[in-house]
Coordinates of C-alpha atoms in Angstrom, one line a residue:
M1 CA 30.6 -172.6 -69.9
M2 CA 27.6 -171.4 -68.3
Q3 CA 24.5 -173.0 -68.9
I4 CA 20.8 -172.6 -68.9
I5 CA 19.4 -171.5 -65.4
R6 CA 17.4 -174.1 -63.4
R7 CA 15.4 -173.6 -60.4
V8 CA 15.7 -175.8 -57.4
A9 CA 13.1 -175.1 -54.5
I10 CA 14.3 -174.9 -51.0
A11 CA 11.8 -174.6 -48.3
L12 CA 11.5 -171.4 -46.5
I13 CA 9.9 -171.0 -43.1
I14 CA 8.9 -167.6 -42.3
A15 CA 7.5 -166.1 -39.2
L16 CA 5.4 -163.1 -39.2
G17 CA 7.3 -160.3 -38.7
A18 CA 10.5 -162.2 -37.9
I19 CA 13.5 -162.4 -40.3
L20 CA 15.0 -165.5 -38.7
W21 CA 18.3 -165.6 -40.8
L22 CA 19.7 -162.5 -38.9
A23 CA 22.8 -163.0 -37.1
S24 CA 21.3 -162.4 -33.7
P25 CA 17.7 -161.7 -32.6
A26 CA 16.4 -159.0 -34.7
L27 CA 15.2 -155.7 -32.9
A28 CA 13.7 -152.8 -35.1
F29 CA 10.5 -150.8 -35.0
C30 CA 9.4 -147.5 -36.3
G31 CA 7.7 -146.8 -32.8
F32 CA 7.9 -148.3 -29.5
Y33 CA 5.8 -150.8 -27.6
V34 CA 3.8 -150.1 -24.5
S35 CA 2.4 -152.6 -22.4
Q36 CA -0.3 -152.7 -19.7
A37 CA 1.1 -155.9 -18.1
N38 CA 4.1 -156.5 -15.7
S39 CA 6.2 -158.2 -18.5
D40 CA 9.1 -157.3 -20.5
L41 CA 8.3 -156.5 -24.1
Y42 CA 10.5 -156.2 -26.8
N43 CA 10.4 -155.7 -30.4
Q44 CA 12.1 -158.7 -32.0
A45 CA 11.9 -157.9 -35.8
S46 CA 10.6 -155.6 -38.2
Q47 CA 9.6 -155.5 -41.9
V48 CA 8.0 -152.3 -43.2
I49 CA 6.6 -152.0 -46.7
I50 CA 6.4 -148.4 -48.1
A51 CA 4.4 -147.8 -51.5
R52 CA 5.1 -144.2 -52.6
D53 CA 4.0 -142.1 -55.6
G54 CA 4.3 -138.2 -55.3
D55 CA 3.1 -137.4 -51.7
R56 CA 0.8 -140.3 -51.3
T57 CA 2.3 -143.2 -49.0
V58 CA 0.9 -146.5 -47.9
L59 CA 2.9 -147.8 -44.9
T60 CA 2.6 -151.4 -43.8
M61 CA 4.4 -152.4 -40.6
A62 CA 4.9 -156.0 -39.5
N63 CA 6.5 -156.8 -36.1
D64 CA 6.9 -159.4 -33.7
Y65 CA 7.1 -159.2 -30.0
Q66 CA 8.7 -161.1 -27.0
G67 CA 7.0 -161.4 -23.8
D68 CA 3.9 -162.8 -21.9
V69 CA 1.4 -159.8 -22.0
Q70 CA -2.3 -159.5 -21.4
N71 CA -2.5 -156.3 -23.2
F72 CA -0.3 -154.9 -25.5
A73 CA 0.1 -151.7 -27.8
L74 CA 2.5 -149.5 -29.9
V75 CA 3.0 -146.1 -30.5
V76 CA 4.1 -144.7 -33.8
P77 CA 4.7 -141.0 -35.0
V78 CA 2.9 -140.2 -38.1
P79 CA 3.1 -137.0 -40.2
V80 CA -0.8 -136.4 -40.4
L81 CA -3.8 -137.0 -38.5
L82 CA -5.4 -140.3 -39.5
T83 CA -8.9 -141.2 -39.7
E84 CA -10.6 -144.5 -39.6
E85 CA -10.7 -144.9 -43.7
Q86 CA -7.1 -144.5 -43.8
V87 CA -6.0 -147.4 -41.4
R88 CA -6.6 -151.3 -42.0
V89 CA -5.0 -154.5 -41.2
G90 CA -2.8 -156.2 -43.8
D91 CA -2.4 -159.6 -45.1
P92 CA 0.9 -161.1 -43.7
T93 CA 1.3 -163.4 -46.4
I94 CA 2.3 -160.3 -48.6
L95 CA 5.6 -159.7 -46.6
E96 CA 6.4 -163.4 -47.1
R97 CA 6.0 -162.9 -50.8
L98 CA 8.2 -159.7 -51.0
D99 CA 10.8 -161.4 -48.8
T100 CA 11.0 -164.4 -51.0
F101 CA 11.2 -162.5 -54.3
S102 CA 13.9 -159.9 -52.8
A103 CA 15.9 -162.0 -50.6
P104 CA 19.9 -162.4 -51.7
R105 CA 20.2 -165.8 -53.5
L106 CA 22.5 -168.8 -54.2
V107 CA 22.9 -169.8 -57.8
E108 CA 24.8 -173.1 -59.1
Y109 CA 26.1 -173.1 -62.6
F110 CA 27.1 -176.4 -63.9
D111 CA 29.6 -176.8 -66.9
R112 CA 28.9 -179.2 -69.4
N113 CA 31.6 -182.4 -69.7
P114 CA 33.4 -181.8 -73.0
C115 CA 33.6 -185.5 -73.4
S116 CA 29.9 -185.9 -73.1
T117 CA 27.5 -186.3 -75.7
I118 CA 24.3 -186.0 -73.7
P119 CA 22.7 -182.7 -74.5
E120 CA 23.4 -179.7 -72.5
I121 CA 21.4 -179.7 -69.3
G122 CA 23.5 -177.9 -66.8
D123 CA 21.5 -175.5 -64.9
A124 CA 21.6 -173.4 -62.0
A125 CA 19.8 -174.0 -58.5
I126 CA 18.6 -170.7 -57.1
S127 CA 17.4 -170.6 -53.3
T128 CA 16.4 -167.5 -51.3
M129 CA 18.2 -167.5 -47.9
G130 CA 16.4 -169.2 -45.1
R131 CA 14.9 -166.2 -43.1
S132 CA 15.4 -165.3 -44.2
S133 CA 5.1 -156.0 -33.1
L134 CA -7.8 -140.7 -13.9
P135 CA -7.0 -141.0 -10.5
P136 CA -8.8 -138.3 -8.5
G137 CA -6.7 -134.9 -8.7
S138 CA -5.0 -136.0 -12.0
P139 CA -4.4 -133.1 -14.7
S140 CA -6.6 -133.2 -17.6
D141 CA -5.7 -133.9 -21.2
E142 CA -5.9 -130.5 -21.8
A143 CA -3.9 -129.6 -19.2
L144 CA -1.0 -132.2 -20.2
G145 CA -1.3 -130.6 -23.8
V146 CA -2.8 -134.1 -25.2
T147 CA -5.7 -134.2 -27.4
V148 CA -7.3 -137.3 -28.3
E149 CA -8.1 -136.6 -32.1
S150 CA -10.0 -139.8 -32.8
R151 CA -10.6 -143.2 -31.7
F152 CA -11.7 -146.1 -33.7
S153 CA -11.2 -150.1 -34.3
V154 CA -9.9 -152.0 -37.1
G155 CA -9.7 -155.7 -36.8
E156 CA -7.9 -156.8 -33.6
Y157 CA -6.9 -153.3 -33.2
D158 CA -8.3 -150.3 -31.0
I159 CA -6.8 -147.3 -32.4
V160 CA -6.3 -143.7 -30.7
I161 CA -4.7 -140.8 -32.6
L162 CA -3.2 -138.3 -30.2
S163 CA -1.5 -135.0 -30.7
A164 CA 0.5 -133.2 -28.1
T165 CA 2.4 -130.3 -27.3
E166 CA 4.9 -131.4 -24.6
S167 CA 6.6 -134.7 -24.6
S168 CA 6.3 -134.9 -20.7
G169 CA 2.5 -134.5 -21.0
L170 CA 2.4 -137.3 -23.7
E171 CA 4.4 -139.5 -21.4
T172 CA 2.1 -138.7 -18.4
W173 CA -0.9 -139.3 -20.6
L174 CA 0.2 -142.8 -21.5
D175 CA 1.3 -143.6 -17.9
R176 CA -2.2 -142.5 -16.8
N177 CA -4.0 -144.8 -19.0
G178 CA -2.0 -147.8 -17.9
Y179 CA 1.0 -148.1 -20.4
Q180 CA 4.4 -148.9 -18.9
I181 CA 6.6 -146.1 -20.7
P182 CA 10.1 -147.3 -21.7
P183 CA 12.9 -145.5 -20.0
Q184 CA 13.8 -142.1 -21.9
A185 CA 10.6 -141.7 -23.8
S186 CA 10.0 -138.2 -23.1
Q187 CA 13.5 -137.2 -24.6
L188 CA 12.9 -139.2 -27.8
L189 CA 9.4 -138.1 -28.1
Q190 CA 10.2 -134.4 -28.1
P191 CA 11.6 -133.9 -31.5
Y192 CA 8.5 -135.5 -33.1
I193 CA 6.2 -133.2 -31.2
R194 CA 8.4 -130.0 -32.2
Q195 CA 7.7 -131.3 -35.8
D196 CA 4.0 -131.3 -35.0
M197 CA 3.7 -135.0 -35.9
K198 CA 0.8 -137.0 -34.4
F199 CA 1.1 -140.1 -32.7
F200 CA -0.7 -143.5 -33.7
V201 CA -1.4 -145.6 -30.9
A202 CA -2.7 -149.1 -31.4
K203 CA -3.9 -151.4 -28.7
V204 CA -4.5 -155.1 -29.3
N205 CA -8.3 -155.7 -28.6
L206 CA -8.0 -159.4 -26.9
E207 CA -11.7 -160.3 -27.1
E208 CA -11.6 -159.5 -31.0
F209 CA -8.2 -161.2 -31.4
N210 CA -9.4 -164.3 -29.4
A211 CA -12.3 -164.6 -31.3
S212 CA -10.5 -164.4 -34.8
E213 CA -8.9 -167.1 -36.8
Y214 CA -5.6 -165.6 -36.6
Q215 CA -2.6 -167.1 -34.5
S216 CA -0.3 -163.9 -34.6
L217 CA -1.1 -160.1 -34.9
R218 CA -1.6 -159.1 -38.8
P219 CA 0.2 -156.0 -40.1
L220 CA -1.1 -152.5 -39.6
M221 CA -1.5 -150.4 -42.8
M222 CA -2.0 -146.7 -42.9
A223 CA -2.4 -144.3 -46.1
F224 CA -1.8 -140.7 -46.2
E225 CA -0.4 -137.7 -48.0
S226 CA 2.5 -136.0 -47.1
P227 CA 5.6 -134.3 -48.5
K228 CA 7.3 -136.0 -45.6
F229 CA 8.9 -139.2 -46.8
M230 CA 10.5 -140.8 -43.9
L231 CA 10.4 -143.8 -41.5
P232 CA 10.7 -142.9 -37.9
I233 CA 13.2 -145.4 -36.3
R234 CA 14.6 -143.6 -33.2
L235 CA 11.8 -144.7 -31.0
G236 CA 12.3 -148.3 -31.8
T237 CA 15.5 -148.1 -29.8
M238 CA 13.3 -147.7 -26.7
N239 CA 12.5 -151.4 -26.8
A240 CA 16.0 -152.7 -28.1
Q241 CA 18.4 -154.8 -26.1
Q242 CA 21.2 -154.8 -28.7
E243 CA 21.7 -153.8 -32.4
Q244 CA 18.4 -153.8 -34.4
D245 CA 17.8 -155.2 -37.8
L246 CA 15.1 -153.4 -40.1
I247 CA 14.1 -154.7 -43.8
V248 CA 12.3 -152.2 -45.7
Y249 CA 10.7 -152.9 -49.0
L250 CA 10.2 -149.7 -51.0
L251 CA 7.8 -149.8 -53.8
S252 CA 7.6 -146.9 -56.7
P253 CA 6.3 -146.5 -60.2
K254 CA 9.8 -144.6 -61.0
G255 CA 12.8 -146.4 -59.8
Q256 CA 14.9 -146.8 -56.8
I257 CA 14.1 -145.2 -53.7
E258 CA 17.5 -143.7 -51.8
L259 CA 18.3 -142.6 -48.5
T260 CA 19.1 -138.9 -48.6
N261 CA 20.7 -138.6 -44.7
Y262 CA 22.8 -141.8 -44.7
R263 CA 25.0 -143.5 -47.2
M264 CA 23.7 -146.6 -49.0
A265 CA 26.1 -149.4 -49.9
Q266 CA 25.3 -152.3 -52.1
I267 CA 26.0 -155.7 -50.4
P268 CA 28.8 -157.8 -51.8
S269 CA 27.3 -159.7 -55.0
D270 CA 28.4 -162.0 -57.6
E271 CA 31.0 -163.7 -55.4
E272 CA 31.9 -167.1 -56.1
I273 CA 31.9 -169.5 -53.2
P274 CA 32.9 -173.0 -52.6
E275 CA 30.4 -175.8 -53.0
F276 CA 30.1 -176.5 -49.3
V277 CA 28.6 -173.3 -48.7
E278 CA 25.5 -174.4 -50.3
E279 CA 24.5 -176.5 -47.0
E280 CA 25.2 -173.6 -44.8
F281 CA 24.2 -170.5 -46.8
G282 CA 22.3 -168.9 -44.3
E283 CA 25.3 -168.7 -42.1
F284 CA 27.5 -167.6 -44.8
Y285 CA 25.4 -164.8 -45.5
K286 CA 25.0 -163.7 -41.7
A287 CA 28.8 -163.6 -41.5
M288 CA 29.2 -161.8 -44.7
F289 CA 26.6 -159.1 -43.8
Q290 CA 28.1 -158.7 -40.3
T291 CA 31.7 -158.2 -42.0
S292 CA 30.3 -155.8 -44.4
Y293 CA 28.5 -153.9 -41.8
E294 CA 31.5 -153.5 -39.6
R295 CA 33.9 -152.4 -42.6
E296 CA 31.5 -149.8 -43.2
Q297 CA 31.8 -148.7 -39.7
K298 CA 28.3 -149.6 -39.0
K299 CA 26.9 -146.3 -40.5
V300 CA 25.5 -147.7 -43.8
A301 CA 22.3 -149.2 -45.1
F302 CA 22.6 -151.9 -47.3
L303 CA 20.8 -152.4 -50.8
E304 CA 20.0 -156.0 -51.1
Y305 CA 17.6 -155.8 -54.2
A306 CA 16.6 -153.4 -56.6
W307 CA 14.4 -154.6 -59.7
D308 CA 11.5 -154.0 -62.0
M309 CA 9.1 -156.2 -60.5
G310 CA 7.7 -157.1 -64.1
W311 CA 10.4 -159.8 -64.5
C312 CA 13.6 -161.4 -62.7
D313 CA 16.6 -163.0 -63.3
P314 CA 17.3 -165.2 -62.0
C315 CA 13.8 -165.6 -60.1
A316 CA 13.9 -166.5 -56.3
A317 CA 10.2 -166.4 -56.6
N318 CA 7.8 -165.3 -59.2
P319 CA 7.0 -161.9 -59.3
L320 CA 3.9 -160.5 -57.3
S321 CA 0.5 -160.4 -59.3
R322 CA -1.2 -157.0 -59.6
E323 CA -3.7 -158.4 -56.9
E324 CA -0.8 -159.1 -54.4
L325 CA 0.9 -155.8 -55.3
Q326 CA -2.4 -153.8 -54.3
K327 CA -2.5 -155.7 -51.0
A328 CA 1.0 -154.6 -50.6
G329 CA -0.2 -150.9 -50.6
V330 CA 0.4 -150.2 -54.5
F331 CA -2.2 -147.9 -55.6
W332 CA -1.1 -146.6 -58.9
L333 CA -1.9 -149.8 -60.9
E334 CA -5.3 -149.1 -62.3
G335 CA -5.0 -149.1 -66.1
A336 CA -1.1 -148.8 -65.8
S337 CA 1.3 -150.5 -68.0
N338 CA 5.0 -150.9 -67.6
P339 CA 7.1 -149.8 -70.6
N340 CA 10.2 -150.6 -68.7
S341 CA 9.6 -154.3 -68.3
R342 CA 11.8 -156.4 -70.6
L343 CA 9.4 -159.2 -70.6
N344 CA 6.0 -158.0 -70.7
P345 CA 5.3 -154.0 -71.4
N346 CA 1.9 -154.7 -69.8
A347 CA 3.2 -155.8 -66.4
N348 CA 2.8 -154.0 -63.3
N349 CA 4.7 -150.7 -63.1
V350 CA 6.4 -151.3 -59.7
F351 CA 10.2 -150.9 -59.1
I352 CA 11.3 -152.7 -55.6
T353 CA 14.1 -151.5 -53.6
R354 CA 15.0 -153.8 -50.6
L355 CA 17.0 -152.0 -47.8
H356 CA 18.6 -153.8 -45.1
V357 CA 19.4 -151.3 -42.0
R358 CA 21.4 -152.6 -38.8
Y359 CA 21.4 -149.7 -36.5
T360 CA 21.9 -148.5 -33.0
R361 CA 21.2 -145.2 -31.6
D362 CA 24.5 -143.7 -31.6
K363 CA 25.3 -144.7 -35.2
F364 CA 21.8 -143.9 -36.8
P365 CA 20.7 -140.7 -34.7
E366 CA 18.1 -139.6 -37.0
D367 CA 14.9 -141.3 -38.7
L368 CA 15.4 -142.4 -42.4
Q369 CA 14.7 -139.9 -45.1
F370 CA 14.0 -141.1 -48.7
Q371 CA 13.6 -139.7 -52.1
E372 CA 12.3 -141.4 -55.3
T373 CA 14.5 -141.3 -58.1
G374 CA 14.3 -142.4 -61.9
N375 CA 17.3 -144.8 -61.5
R376 CA 15.9 -148.3 -62.8
Q377 CA 19.3 -150.1 -62.6
N378 CA 18.9 -153.5 -61.5
F379 CA 20.6 -155.0 -58.6
Q380 CA 20.8 -158.3 -56.6
G381 CA 22.6 -160.1 -53.8
R382 CA 23.9 -163.1 -55.7
Y383 CA 26.3 -165.8 -55.0
I384 CA 27.7 -168.3 -57.0
I385 CA 28.6 -172.0 -56.9
R386 CA 30.4 -173.6 -60.0
H387 CA 30.5 -177.2 -60.9

């Protein structure tokens, strides 16, 4: 007989932008890195938060990188021209909170000894998984078809917003300004130029970074309005050495957010597993995810969590507070209530969808396209040990 659930805390070690429980070094980002140093530079892991209501989006990008670089930058396609007021640095602890709240969890149920007269205290132990960035004679910018729309600084980043009419000109501009461009950059940049998308170039200001108290780069946040609800992932393959993993936390006041151009599948859940797996839960989940990934022919985005953030059952971590959600980019909370919350109608009206995408250029040739839905059906990756 199942008994009352009890939580047992398990230590979580999370590196900014790195999802350490993945089966192999994770590689993903919605842009590509460019370096001014003669060093290899790879995007090792990526977590992205997208808060969306109507046409308004707040996008938070966290990443990690490898390589001893003196200067570093990244290029991300964006649907609109961004101004300084639309860009800021984020709080890295918010990604940790979303991760721990939504990560797949292990639950233990203790059946009562029928011969015992001790009051029923059998509980369940819950844990999230361990986790689980002009020489003389050169053509002008105008001749290259590149326009520097704006320049500004935010925190430890120097930002340039570019528009371009041809990919080779943009590639030349980046190269001319000292950035080493990954191979095949022009080929992958061209589709974004045809869509009239702009390019967000964020360069690390080493002087500002060294003067700050931060040990690693903070996430970048951008807010904009556009009917396009998408996440560019193709440019991330420029820095990839192998399959890439991307965790996307999608926040909406309506319900689940779904992909429109790729199939979604729920990760296998509510499976009963042997007791010894408790000590090897991370390895178990990695193997299980890889098996599911291969069974789906490597063409599916996996749903790991979908839940009303006003409550949880079982809870791997406390739901985020209103202040934390606002730091995650949620902008619709002022005076809002949540009539769908089972525990508290006055709770924050936020539904979280956690997607895990493992992809390569041939299996995911298009950027991720999303849509909001009114589906508030709850789902979680949950694995059960019975004693």
